[in-house]
Coordinates of C-alpha atoms and ligand atoms in Angstrom, one line a residue:
M20 CA 8.8 2.3 -0.1
C21 CA 11.5 1.5 -2.4
G22 CA 11.4 -1.5 -4.7
I23 CA 14.3 -3.9 -5.3
V24 CA 14.6 -6.6 -8.0
G25 CA 17.2 -9.1 -8.9
Y26 CA 17.9 -11.6 -11.7
I27 CA 20.2 -14.5 -12.4
G28 CA 20.0 -16.9 -15.3
R29 CA 20.7 -17.3 -19.0
R30 CA 19.3 -14.0 -20.4
E31 CA 20.8 -10.5 -20.2
A32 CA 19.8 -9.0 -16.9
T33 CA 19.4 -5.3 -17.8
P34 CA 16.1 -5.4 -19.8
I35 CA 14.6 -7.8 -17.1
L36 CA 15.7 -5.5 -14.3
I37 CA 14.3 -2.3 -15.9
Q38 CA 11.0 -4.0 -16.8
G39 CA 10.9 -5.1 -13.2
L40 CA 11.6 -1.7 -11.7
K41 CA 8.9 -0.3 -14.0
R42 CA 6.4 -2.6 -12.3
L43 CA 7.8 -1.6 -8.8
E44 CA 7.9 2.1 -9.6
Y45 CA 4.8 2.7 -7.5
R46 CA 6.8 1.8 -4.3
G47 CA 9.0 4.9 -4.9
Y48 CA 10.1 7.0 -7.8
D49 CA 12.8 9.4 -6.7
S50 CA 15.6 7.7 -8.5
F51 CA 16.4 4.2 -9.9
G52 CA 19.5 2.2 -10.6
I53 CA 20.8 -1.2 -11.7
A54 CA 24.1 -3.0 -11.3
T55 CA 25.2 -6.1 -13.3
V56 CA 28.0 -8.6 -12.5
G57 CA 30.8 -9.9 -14.8
S58 CA 34.6 -9.8 -14.0
S59 CA 33.7 -6.5 -12.6
I60 CA 30.6 -4.7 -11.4
E61 CA 28.9 -2.2 -13.5
V62 CA 26.5 0.5 -12.2
F63 CA 24.0 2.8 -13.8
K64 CA 21.9 5.0 -11.5
K65 CA 20.0 8.2 -12.0
Q66 CA 17.7 10.6 -10.2
G67 CA 14.1 10.7 -11.5
R68 CA 11.6 8.1 -12.7
I69 CA 12.6 5.0 -14.6
S70 CA 9.4 5.3 -16.7
E71 CA 10.3 8.8 -17.8
S72 CA 14.0 8.1 -18.4
E73 CA 16.1 6.7 -21.2
A74 CA 16.4 3.5 -19.2
G75 CA 15.8 1.5 -22.4
A76 CA 19.2 2.6 -23.7
V77 CA 21.0 1.4 -20.7
S78 CA 23.1 -1.8 -21.8
L79 CA 25.1 -3.1 -18.8
A80 CA 26.3 -6.5 -19.8
G81 CA 25.7 -9.6 -17.7
C82 CA 23.2 -12.3 -16.8
I83 CA 23.3 -11.4 -13.1
G84 CA 22.0 -8.0 -11.8
I85 CA 20.2 -6.2 -9.2
G86 CA 18.0 -3.0 -9.3
H87 CA 16.3 -0.4 -7.2
T88 CA 13.7 2.3 -7.4
R89 CA 13.8 4.7 -4.5
W90 CA 11.6 6.6 -2.1
A91 CA 14.2 8.7 -0.4
T92 CA 14.5 8.4 3.5
H93 CA 18.2 9.2 4.1
G94 CA 19.7 11.7 1.8
E95 CA 18.1 13.7 -0.9
P96 CA 16.9 12.2 -4.2
N97 CA 20.0 12.5 -6.5
D98 CA 22.2 10.4 -8.7
I99 CA 24.7 9.7 -5.9
N100 CA 22.0 8.6 -3.3
A101 CA 20.4 6.4 -5.8
H102 CA 21.0 2.7 -5.2
P103 CA 22.8 0.4 -6.0
H104 CA 25.7 1.4 -3.5
I105 CA 29.1 0.0 -3.9
D106 CA 32.0 -0.6 -1.5
C107 CA 35.3 1.3 -1.5
R108 CA 36.8 -0.8 -4.3
G109 CA 33.6 -1.3 -6.4
G110 CA 33.8 -5.0 -5.8
V111 CA 30.4 -5.4 -4.0
A112 CA 27.0 -3.7 -5.0
V113 CA 23.9 -3.6 -2.7
V114 CA 20.3 -2.5 -3.1
H115 CA 18.2 -2.1 -0.1
N116 CA 14.6 -1.5 1.1
G117 CA 14.1 -0.4 4.6
V118 CA 16.0 1.7 7.2
I119 CA 19.2 0.9 9.0
E120 CA 18.5 2.7 12.2
N121 CA 22.1 2.5 13.6
F122 CA 23.7 3.6 10.4
T123 CA 25.3 6.8 11.8
E124 CA 27.2 4.8 14.4
L125 CA 28.2 2.1 11.9
K126 CA 29.3 4.8 9.3
R127 CA 31.4 6.6 11.9
Q128 CA 33.1 3.2 12.8
L129 CA 33.6 2.4 9.1
I130 CA 35.2 5.8 8.4
E131 CA 37.4 5.3 11.4
R132 CA 38.6 2.1 9.8
G133 CA 39.3 3.8 6.5
H134 CA 36.2 3.4 4.4
T135 CA 35.4 6.1 2.0
F136 CA 31.7 7.0 1.7
R137 CA 30.1 8.6 -1.4
S138 CA 26.5 8.9 -0.5
D139 CA 24.4 10.1 2.4
T140 CA 22.3 7.0 2.6
D141 CA 22.0 4.5 5.3
T142 CA 22.3 1.7 2.9
E143 CA 25.9 2.5 2.0
V144 CA 27.2 1.1 5.3
I145 CA 25.9 -2.4 4.2
A146 CA 28.2 -2.3 1.1
H147 CA 31.2 -1.4 3.2
L148 CA 30.4 -3.9 5.9
I149 CA 30.1 -6.7 3.3
E150 CA 33.5 -5.5 1.9
E151 CA 35.1 -6.0 5.3
H152 CA 33.7 -9.4 5.7
H153 CA 34.3 -10.5 2.1
H154 CA 37.1 -13.0 1.8
G155 CA 35.9 -14.6 -1.4
D156 CA 32.5 -15.8 -0.3
L157 CA 29.7 -13.4 -0.6
L158 CA 27.2 -15.6 1.3
E159 CA 29.6 -15.7 4.4
A160 CA 30.2 -11.8 4.0
V161 CA 26.4 -11.1 4.2
R162 CA 25.9 -13.6 7.0
A163 CA 28.6 -11.7 9.0
T164 CA 27.1 -8.5 8.0
V165 CA 23.5 -8.6 9.0
P166 CA 24.0 -9.0 12.8
H167 CA 25.5 -5.5 12.7
L168 CA 22.3 -4.1 11.2
R169 CA 19.5 -2.6 13.4
G170 CA 16.3 -1.6 11.7
S171 CA 14.6 -3.1 8.7
Y172 CA 16.0 -4.4 5.4
A173 CA 15.3 -6.4 2.3
L174 CA 18.6 -6.4 0.5
L175 CA 20.2 -7.9 -2.5
A176 CA 24.0 -8.1 -2.8
V177 CA 26.4 -9.1 -5.6
A178 CA 30.1 -9.3 -5.9
A179 CA 32.5 -9.3 -8.8
H180 CA 33.6 -12.7 -10.0
D181 CA 30.8 -14.4 -7.9
R182 CA 28.0 -15.9 -9.9
R183 CA 25.2 -15.4 -7.3
I184 CA 22.9 -13.0 -5.6
V185 CA 22.7 -13.0 -1.8
A186 CA 19.5 -11.9 -0.4
A187 CA 18.5 -11.2 3.2
R188 CA 15.3 -9.8 4.8
D189 CA 14.2 -8.6 8.1
C190 CA 11.0 -6.6 8.5
S191 CA 10.9 -5.6 4.7
P192 CA 9.4 -7.9 2.2
L193 CA 11.3 -10.0 -0.3
V194 CA 9.9 -12.7 -2.6
L195 CA 11.9 -15.0 -4.9
G196 CA 10.6 -16.2 -8.3
I197 CA 11.5 -19.5 -9.6
G198 CA 11.9 -19.9 -13.3
D199 CA 13.5 -22.4 -15.6
S200 CA 17.2 -22.1 -14.9
E201 CA 16.8 -18.7 -13.8
L202 CA 15.6 -16.9 -10.6
F203 CA 14.3 -13.5 -9.7
A204 CA 14.0 -11.6 -6.5
A205 CA 11.8 -8.7 -5.8
S206 CA 10.0 -6.7 -3.1
D207 CA 6.7 -7.9 -4.3
M208 CA 5.2 -10.3 -6.8
T209 CA 4.5 -7.7 -9.6
P210 CA 7.8 -8.0 -11.5
L211 CA 7.6 -11.8 -11.3
L212 CA 4.3 -12.0 -13.0
D213 CA 6.0 -11.5 -16.4
H214 CA 8.3 -14.6 -15.8
T215 CA 6.9 -17.2 -13.4
E216 CA 4.0 -18.0 -11.2
R217 CA 6.1 -20.1 -8.7
V218 CA 7.3 -18.1 -5.8
V219 CA 9.0 -18.5 -2.4
F220 CA 8.3 -15.9 0.3
L221 CA 11.3 -15.3 2.6
E222 CA 10.9 -15.0 6.2
D223 CA 12.3 -12.4 8.6
G224 CA 15.9 -13.5 9.4
D225 CA 16.4 -15.6 6.2
I226 CA 19.4 -15.3 4.1
A227 CA 19.1 -16.7 0.5
D228 CA 22.1 -17.9 -1.7
I229 CA 20.6 -17.6 -5.2
S230 CA 22.2 -19.0 -8.3
A231 CA 20.8 -19.8 -11.7
D232 CA 20.4 -23.5 -10.5
G233 CA 18.4 -22.8 -7.6
V234 CA 18.3 -21.3 -4.1
E235 CA 19.5 -22.3 -0.6
I236 CA 17.9 -20.5 2.3
Y237 CA 19.5 -20.2 5.8
H238 CA 17.9 -19.1 9.0
Q239 CA 19.8 -18.5 12.1
G240 CA 22.7 -20.5 10.5
E241 CA 20.6 -23.6 9.6
K242 CA 19.6 -24.5 6.1
V243 CA 15.8 -24.3 5.9
Q244 CA 13.2 -25.2 3.3
R245 CA 10.6 -22.6 2.3
P246 CA 7.4 -23.7 0.4
V247 CA 7.1 -22.9 -3.3
E248 CA 3.8 -21.2 -3.6
L249 CA 1.7 -20.5 -6.8
I250 CA 0.6 -16.8 -7.5
D251 CA -3.0 -16.5 -8.6
W252 CA -2.4 -13.0 -10.1
C253 CA -1.9 -12.8 -13.9
V254 CA 0.3 -10.4 -15.7
E255 CA -2.6 -8.6 -17.4
D256 CA -3.9 -7.6 -14.0
A257 CA -0.7 -5.5 -13.5
R258 CA -0.9 -3.7 -16.9
K259 CA -2.9 -0.6 -17.8
G260 CA -5.2 -2.4 -20.3
G261 CA -6.0 0.7 -22.4
F262 CA -7.0 3.0 -19.4
A263 CA -5.3 6.4 -19.2
H264 CA -4.2 5.6 -15.6
Y265 CA -3.8 2.6 -13.3
M266 CA -6.0 4.5 -10.9
L267 CA -9.0 4.7 -13.3
K268 CA -8.5 1.1 -14.4
E269 CA -8.6 0.1 -10.7
I270 CA -11.7 2.2 -10.1
F271 CA -13.3 0.3 -12.9
E272 CA -12.2 -3.0 -11.5
Q273 CA -14.1 -2.5 -8.3
P274 CA -17.3 -4.4 -9.1
Q275 CA -15.1 -7.4 -9.8
A276 CA -12.9 -6.8 -6.8
F277 CA -16.0 -6.7 -4.5
Y278 CA -17.6 -9.7 -6.2
E279 CA -14.4 -11.8 -6.1
T280 CA -13.8 -11.1 -2.4
I281 CA -17.3 -12.0 -1.5
R282 CA -17.2 -15.1 -3.7
A283 CA -14.0 -16.3 -2.1
G284 CA -15.7 -16.3 1.3
V285 CA -14.2 -16.7 4.6
D286 CA -12.5 -19.9 5.8
E287 CA -13.4 -21.8 9.0
T288 CA -10.5 -20.4 11.0
V289 CA -11.5 -16.9 10.3
R290 CA -15.1 -17.5 10.9
N291 CA -14.4 -19.0 14.3
L292 CA -12.2 -16.1 15.2
V293 CA -15.0 -13.7 14.4
L294 CA -17.8 -15.7 16.0
S295 CA -16.0 -16.0 19.2
A296 CA -14.7 -12.4 19.5
D297 CA -16.5 -10.6 22.3
E298 CA -14.5 -7.4 21.3
V299 CA -12.5 -6.3 18.2
T300 CA -9.7 -3.8 17.8
L301 CA -8.6 -2.8 14.3
V302 CA -5.4 -1.3 13.5
A303 CA -4.6 0.4 10.3
C304 CA -3.2 3.4 8.3
G305 CA -4.3 5.6 5.6
T306 CA -7.2 4.4 3.5
S307 CA -7.2 1.1 5.4
Y308 CA -7.9 3.1 8.6
H309 CA -11.0 4.5 6.9
T310 CA -12.4 1.1 6.1
A311 CA -11.7 0.0 9.6
L312 CA -13.7 3.0 10.9
I313 CA -16.6 2.1 8.5
F314 CA -16.5 -1.3 10.1
K315 CA -16.8 0.1 13.5
Y316 CA -19.9 2.0 12.6
L317 CA -21.5 -0.9 10.9
A318 CA -20.5 -3.7 13.2
E319 CA -21.4 -1.8 16.4
S320 CA -24.9 -0.9 15.1
L321 CA -25.6 -4.0 13.1
C322 CA -24.1 -6.7 15.4
R323 CA -23.9 -4.9 18.7
I324 CA -20.2 -5.8 19.3
P325 CA -17.7 -3.3 20.7
V326 CA -15.2 -2.2 18.2
R327 CA -12.3 0.1 18.5
V328 CA -10.2 1.4 15.8
E329 CA -6.7 2.7 16.2
L330 CA -4.2 4.4 14.0
A331 CA -1.3 1.9 13.8
S332 CA 1.3 4.5 14.1
E333 CA -0.1 5.7 17.4
F334 CA -1.0 2.4 18.9
K335 CA 2.6 1.4 19.2
Y336 CA 3.3 4.2 21.6
Y337 CA 0.1 4.2 23.4
T338 CA -1.3 0.7 24.1
P339 CA -4.8 0.9 25.5
P340 CA -6.1 -2.1 27.5
I341 CA -7.4 -4.5 24.9
S342 CA -8.3 -8.1 24.6
G343 CA -10.3 -10.2 22.1
L344 CA -9.6 -10.0 18.5
A345 CA -7.2 -7.6 16.9
V346 CA -7.5 -7.1 13.2
A347 CA -4.7 -5.6 11.0
V348 CA -6.3 -4.0 7.9
T349 CA -3.7 -3.6 5.3
Q350 CA -3.9 -3.9 1.6
S351 CA -0.2 -4.6 1.1
G352 CA 0.3 -6.6 4.3
E353 CA 3.7 -4.7 4.5
T354 CA 2.9 -1.4 6.3
A355 CA 5.6 -1.2 9.1
D356 CA 3.3 0.6 11.6
T357 CA 0.4 -1.8 11.1
I358 CA 2.8 -4.8 11.6
A359 CA 4.2 -3.3 14.7
A360 CA 0.9 -2.5 16.2
L361 CA -0.4 -6.0 15.5
K362 CA 2.6 -7.5 17.2
M363 CA 1.8 -5.2 20.1
A364 CA -1.8 -6.6 20.2
K365 CA -0.4 -10.0 20.2
A366 CA 1.8 -9.3 23.2
H367 CA -1.4 -8.3 24.9
N368 CA -2.7 -11.8 24.2
C369 CA -5.1 -10.8 21.5
I370 CA -6.2 -13.3 18.8
T371 CA -5.0 -11.7 15.5
L372 CA -6.4 -11.6 12.1
A373 CA -5.0 -10.0 8.9
I374 CA -7.2 -8.5 6.2
T375 CA -4.8 -8.1 3.2
N376 CA -4.7 -8.2 -0.6
V377 CA -1.3 -9.8 -0.8
Q378 CA -0.7 -13.5 -0.5
G379 CA 2.3 -14.3 1.6
S380 CA 2.8 -10.7 2.7
T381 CA 4.5 -10.1 6.0
I382 CA 1.3 -9.5 8.1
T383 CA 0.1 -12.9 7.1
R384 CA 3.0 -14.5 8.8
V385 CA 2.3 -12.7 12.1
T386 CA -1.4 -13.4 12.5
D387 CA -3.6 -16.3 13.7
G388 CA -5.7 -16.1 10.7
T389 CA -5.9 -14.2 7.2
L390 CA -8.8 -13.0 5.2
L391 CA -7.4 -12.5 1.7
M392 CA -9.1 -9.9 -0.4
R393 CA -9.3 -10.6 -4.1
A394 CA -8.6 -7.1 -5.7
G395 CA -5.6 -8.4 -7.7
P396 CA -2.4 -6.2 -8.0
E397 CA -3.1 -2.5 -7.3
I398 CA -0.5 -0.3 -8.8
G399 CA -2.0 3.2 -8.6
V400 CA -0.5 4.7 -5.3
A401 CA -4.0 5.9 -4.3
A402 CA -5.9 2.9 -3.1
T403 CA -9.3 2.3 -4.8
K404 CA -10.1 -1.2 -5.5
S405 CA -8.3 -2.5 -2.4
Y406 CA -10.5 -0.2 -0.4
I407 CA -13.6 -1.8 -1.8
A408 CA -12.3 -5.3 -1.5
Q409 CA -11.5 -4.3 2.2
L410 CA -15.0 -3.3 2.7
A411 CA -16.1 -6.6 1.0
A412 CA -14.0 -8.5 3.5
L413 CA -15.1 -6.5 6.5
M414 CA -18.8 -6.6 5.5
Q415 CA -18.6 -10.4 5.3
L416 CA -17.4 -10.5 8.9
I417 CA -20.4 -8.4 9.9
N418 CA -22.6 -10.8 7.8
I419 CA -21.1 -13.8 9.8
R420 CA -21.7 -12.2 13.0
C421 CA -25.4 -11.4 12.0
G422 CA -26.0 -15.0 10.9
G423 CA -25.9 -14.3 7.1
V424 CA -28.8 -11.8 6.8
F425 CA -26.8 -9.7 4.4
D426 CA -26.1 -12.7 2.1
E427 CA -28.4 -11.3 -0.6
V428 CA -27.2 -7.7 -0.3
L429 CA -23.6 -8.6 -0.5
S430 CA -24.1 -10.9 -3.4
H431 CA -25.6 -8.0 -5.5
A432 CA -23.6 -5.0 -4.3
H433 CA -21.1 -5.2 -7.2
L434 CA -23.9 -4.4 -9.6
A435 CA -24.6 -1.1 -8.0
I436 CA -20.9 -0.2 -7.9
G437 CA -20.9 -0.8 -11.7
E438 CA -23.8 1.5 -12.0
V439 CA -22.2 4.5 -10.5
L440 CA -18.9 4.2 -12.5
M441 CA -20.4 6.2 -15.3
R442 CA -22.0 9.0 -13.2
D443 CA -21.8 12.4 -14.9
I444 CA -19.8 14.4 -12.4
Q445 CA -18.5 17.1 -14.6
D446 CA -20.1 20.1 -12.9
A447 CA -18.8 18.8 -9.5
V448 CA -15.3 18.5 -11.1
A449 CA -15.5 22.1 -12.6
L450 CA -16.2 23.3 -9.0
C451 CA -13.5 21.3 -7.3
R452 CA -10.8 22.1 -9.8
G453 CA -11.1 25.8 -9.1
A454 CA -11.2 25.4 -5.3
E455 CA -8.3 25.9 -2.8
H456 CA -10.1 24.1 0.0
I457 CA -12.9 21.5 0.0
F458 CA -14.9 20.1 2.8
F459 CA -16.4 16.4 2.7
V460 CA -19.1 15.8 5.3
G461 CA -21.1 12.9 6.4
R462 CA -22.6 11.1 9.3
G463 CA -22.5 7.6 10.7
P464 CA -20.5 5.3 8.3
F465 CA -20.6 8.2 5.8
Y466 CA -18.4 10.2 8.0
P467 CA -15.4 7.8 7.3
V468 CA -16.4 7.8 3.8
S469 CA -16.0 11.5 3.8
L470 CA -12.6 11.1 5.3
E471 CA -11.6 8.8 2.5
G472 CA -13.2 11.2 0.0
A473 CA -11.1 14.0 1.3
L474 CA -7.9 11.8 1.4
K475 CA -8.4 10.8 -2.2
M476 CA -8.8 14.5 -3.3
K477 CA -5.7 15.7 -1.6
E478 CA -3.4 12.9 -2.4
I479 CA -3.9 13.0 -6.1
S480 CA -5.2 16.5 -7.0
Y481 CA -3.2 18.5 -4.3
V482 CA -6.3 20.4 -3.4
H483 CA -6.6 20.9 0.4
A484 CA -9.5 18.6 1.5
E485 CA -10.8 17.8 4.9
G486 CA -13.3 15.2 5.9
Y487 CA -15.6 16.1 8.8
A488 CA -18.4 14.5 10.7
A489 CA -21.2 16.8 9.4
G490 CA -22.2 18.0 12.9
E491 CA -18.7 19.0 13.8
L492 CA -18.5 21.7 11.0
K493 CA -20.0 24.2 13.0
H494 CA -17.4 23.7 15.8
G495 CA -14.7 25.6 13.9
P496 CA -14.6 24.8 10.2
F497 CA -17.7 27.1 9.6
A498 CA -15.3 30.0 9.9
L499 CA -13.7 28.8 6.7
L500 CA -16.8 28.6 4.5
T501 CA -17.0 31.0 1.6
P502 CA -18.6 31.1 -1.9
V503 CA -15.4 29.3 -3.2
T504 CA -15.3 26.6 -0.5
P505 CA -17.1 23.7 -1.9
V506 CA -18.7 21.2 0.5
V507 CA -19.4 17.6 -0.6
A508 CA -22.1 16.2 1.5
I509 CA -23.1 12.5 1.6
C510 CA -26.9 12.4 2.4
P511 CA -28.6 9.1 1.8
P512 CA -31.9 8.3 3.4
G513 CA -32.1 6.8 6.9
S514 CA -31.8 8.0 10.5
T515 CA -29.3 10.8 9.7
Y516 CA -31.1 12.2 6.8
G517 CA -33.1 14.9 8.5
V518 CA -30.2 16.2 10.4
M519 CA -27.9 16.1 7.4
V520 CA -30.5 18.3 5.4
S521 CA -30.5 20.8 8.3
N522 CA -26.7 20.8 8.2
I523 CA -26.8 21.4 4.5
K524 CA -29.1 24.3 4.9
E525 CA -26.8 25.8 7.4
I526 CA -23.8 25.4 5.1
K527 CA -25.9 27.1 2.4
A528 CA -26.7 30.0 4.5
R529 CA -22.9 30.6 4.6
R530 CA -23.0 30.6 0.8
A531 CA -20.7 27.7 0.3
P532 CA -21.5 25.7 -2.9
I533 CA -22.7 22.2 -2.0
I534 CA -22.3 19.0 -4.0
A535 CA -24.6 16.4 -2.5
L536 CA -24.7 12.6 -3.0
G537 CA -28.1 11.2 -2.3
V538 CA -30.4 8.7 -3.7
D539 CA -32.0 8.8 -7.1
G540 CA -35.2 10.6 -7.1
D541 CA -34.6 12.7 -3.9
S542 CA -35.9 16.0 -5.3
E543 CA -36.0 17.7 -1.9
L544 CA -32.2 17.4 -1.6
A545 CA -31.6 18.1 -5.3
E546 CA -33.4 21.4 -4.9
I547 CA -31.5 22.9 -2.1
V548 CA -28.0 22.0 -3.2
D549 CA -26.0 23.3 -6.1
I550 CA -24.9 20.0 -7.6
F551 CA -26.7 16.7 -7.0
I552 CA -25.2 13.3 -7.8
P553 CA -27.6 10.5 -7.6
L554 CA -26.8 7.1 -6.1
P555 CA -28.9 3.9 -6.7
D556 CA -31.6 3.8 -3.9
T557 CA -30.3 0.5 -2.3
H558 CA -29.3 -1.0 1.1
L559 CA -27.1 1.2 3.5
L560 CA -24.1 -1.1 3.0
V561 CA -24.3 -0.7 -0.6
Q562 CA -24.7 3.1 -0.4
V563 CA -21.3 3.2 1.6
L564 CA -19.7 1.4 -1.5
T565 CA -21.4 3.6 -4.1
S566 CA -20.8 6.9 -2.5
S567 CA -17.0 6.0 -1.9
V568 CA -16.8 5.2 -5.7
V569 CA -18.3 8.5 -6.6
L570 CA -15.8 10.4 -4.4
Q571 CA -12.9 8.4 -5.9
L572 CA -14.0 9.5 -9.4
L573 CA -14.5 13.1 -8.4
A574 CA -10.9 13.1 -6.9
Y575 CA -9.5 11.3 -10.1
R576 CA -11.4 13.6 -12.5
T577 CA -10.3 16.8 -10.6
A578 CA -6.7 15.6 -10.6
C579 CA -7.0 15.0 -14.4
A580 CA -8.4 18.4 -15.0
L581 CA -5.5 19.9 -13.0
Q582 CA -3.1 17.6 -14.9
R583 CA -1.7 15.9 -11.9
D584 CA 0.5 12.8 -11.8
I585 CA -2.3 10.5 -11.0
D586 CA -0.6 7.2 -10.5
R587 CA 2.5 8.7 -8.8
P588 CA 1.5 11.6 -6.6
R589 CA 4.3 13.7 -5.3
N590 CA 6.1 12.5 -2.3
L591 CA 4.0 9.5 -1.7
A592 CA 4.6 5.7 -2.0
K593 CA 2.1 2.9 -2.1
S594 CA 3.7 0.6 0.4
V595 CA 5.1 2.4 3.6
T596 CA 7.6 0.0 5.0
V597 CA 9.3 2.4 7.3
E598 CA 7.8 4.0 10.4
Ligands
LIG19 C1 0.2 4.4 1.9 C2 -0.7 4.3 0.7 C3 -2.3 4.4 1.0 C4 -2.4 3.3 2.0 C5 -1.6 3.3 3.2 C6 -1.7 2.1 4.1 O1 0.1 5.6 2.5 O2 -0.4 5.5 -0.1 O3 -2.9 4.2 -0.1 O4 -3.8 3.3 2.4 O5 -0.3 3.3 2.8 O6 -1.4 0.9 3.3 P1 -1.7 -0.6 3.7 O7 -1.1 -1.3 2.7 O8 -1.4 -0.9 5.1 O9 -3.2 -0.6 3.5

């Protein structure tokens, strides 16, 4: 939620900041703004999306600047609440990602001391606190300010007449890019890819003093060294590459995301964690929660290991008795609830593992081991290739526990994913685009696949969709079935096939139109449903992947038909760094 970017060097800051904010827009797109530093601070900020604005015409002068793209938490999205925020005299500007939990109290105190507030945001208190502590040295002012802040923050501050940016982080991500006599700061690596591959990940509690010549980092008052790491993403990965939307590009990148994640394998630490676990708890949110549920079905049935899966946002307030291995599944590695849940598991003496797509992300600093997915940067808000790469990572863990019996299956699965990318689903799209409600049903691992299918549909097409375990449909939702309520049923061969066919017939008897996903050549199923979408007749693990991809395409094509904003669905953000 919210993206921040900073630049200091020899070039004009404005175009670099604007380009950086466009790359970060997937983190929030209610408003945007930049500030540059010279003898005074100049600010431009505006409600709306930077990609749809005349931002190219903004020409604030200066080689030092900070920028922000917002996902509103405190204060409605408008020009005034857009960041950067300045102090009373306009001598300090701040951009911030996170939530200052004690801002009401701080604001009251600051107003009592004579400060004038312009916005409704929590962030503005930071600018005024820095103002109070600023006696010519911005670093000292930020150092004196952060102990007053409760909550989460990644912030960048600049001051007039001061040729530096001061950055601080606690529980929100911040990464620095090291260029040639120039430095960058950003919420994640995507804006840095255009300029450098050398990055420094700040730790919670770090304060960085950034100048064009270098950076000095302080932690609890002491100067510290943080390693310079090399990013292995390339700039092309973060571009649309001729596709209409990032989401479509990312759907089409899934064979590679799966293959690369399998190819990268699992290091010895993670292998040992998995082999020694006698029970596993997974914590996750959103799409990642669905991959965790799929893991539960597969791991419990294939490796006979007890697995529990918890919504991270619930887990923090209800901690069941757990032990063994706790796994955080999070593509961004920055989801606040998932990080909090994992810390809770750690406090219960669990050994911890992160499955994430982002090298150096916060979660990797908390856990005992990390299994890095190889999806590359995912820009579309709706998770697609990160979902498939998560499944690749989780299926590898199952394979390890099963002594490698799925080596062959996993090494070829990407081919089947590639095969379904071109499936003709136009009839299914025509049915879904006219619907107000859609049900997705499946059994076993295909139940979480149906949850994910429904999530994809609602988040990008805005059509109300529910995922259900097929057997549960008659415990309530049957009352909603009508001839205009499509039901998407995932019905591959196997132990649940017979009962799924019975369920489909029951649905049919209520005259709801059925779109069924089954294996190629299943004429029995094709005959009883309205629309049949064939999947390659392969291993169960692979059918989990192929059916998921078809449901992503169904959501995507339906959203296109309804002319939705695919990559930036309303009210959503890709990385949810607030609870
Ligand atoms: C947001 C995103 C989802 C994602 C969820 C969890 O809601 O829009 O696509 O599944 O966060 O994110 P994580 O980075 O922890 O997987």
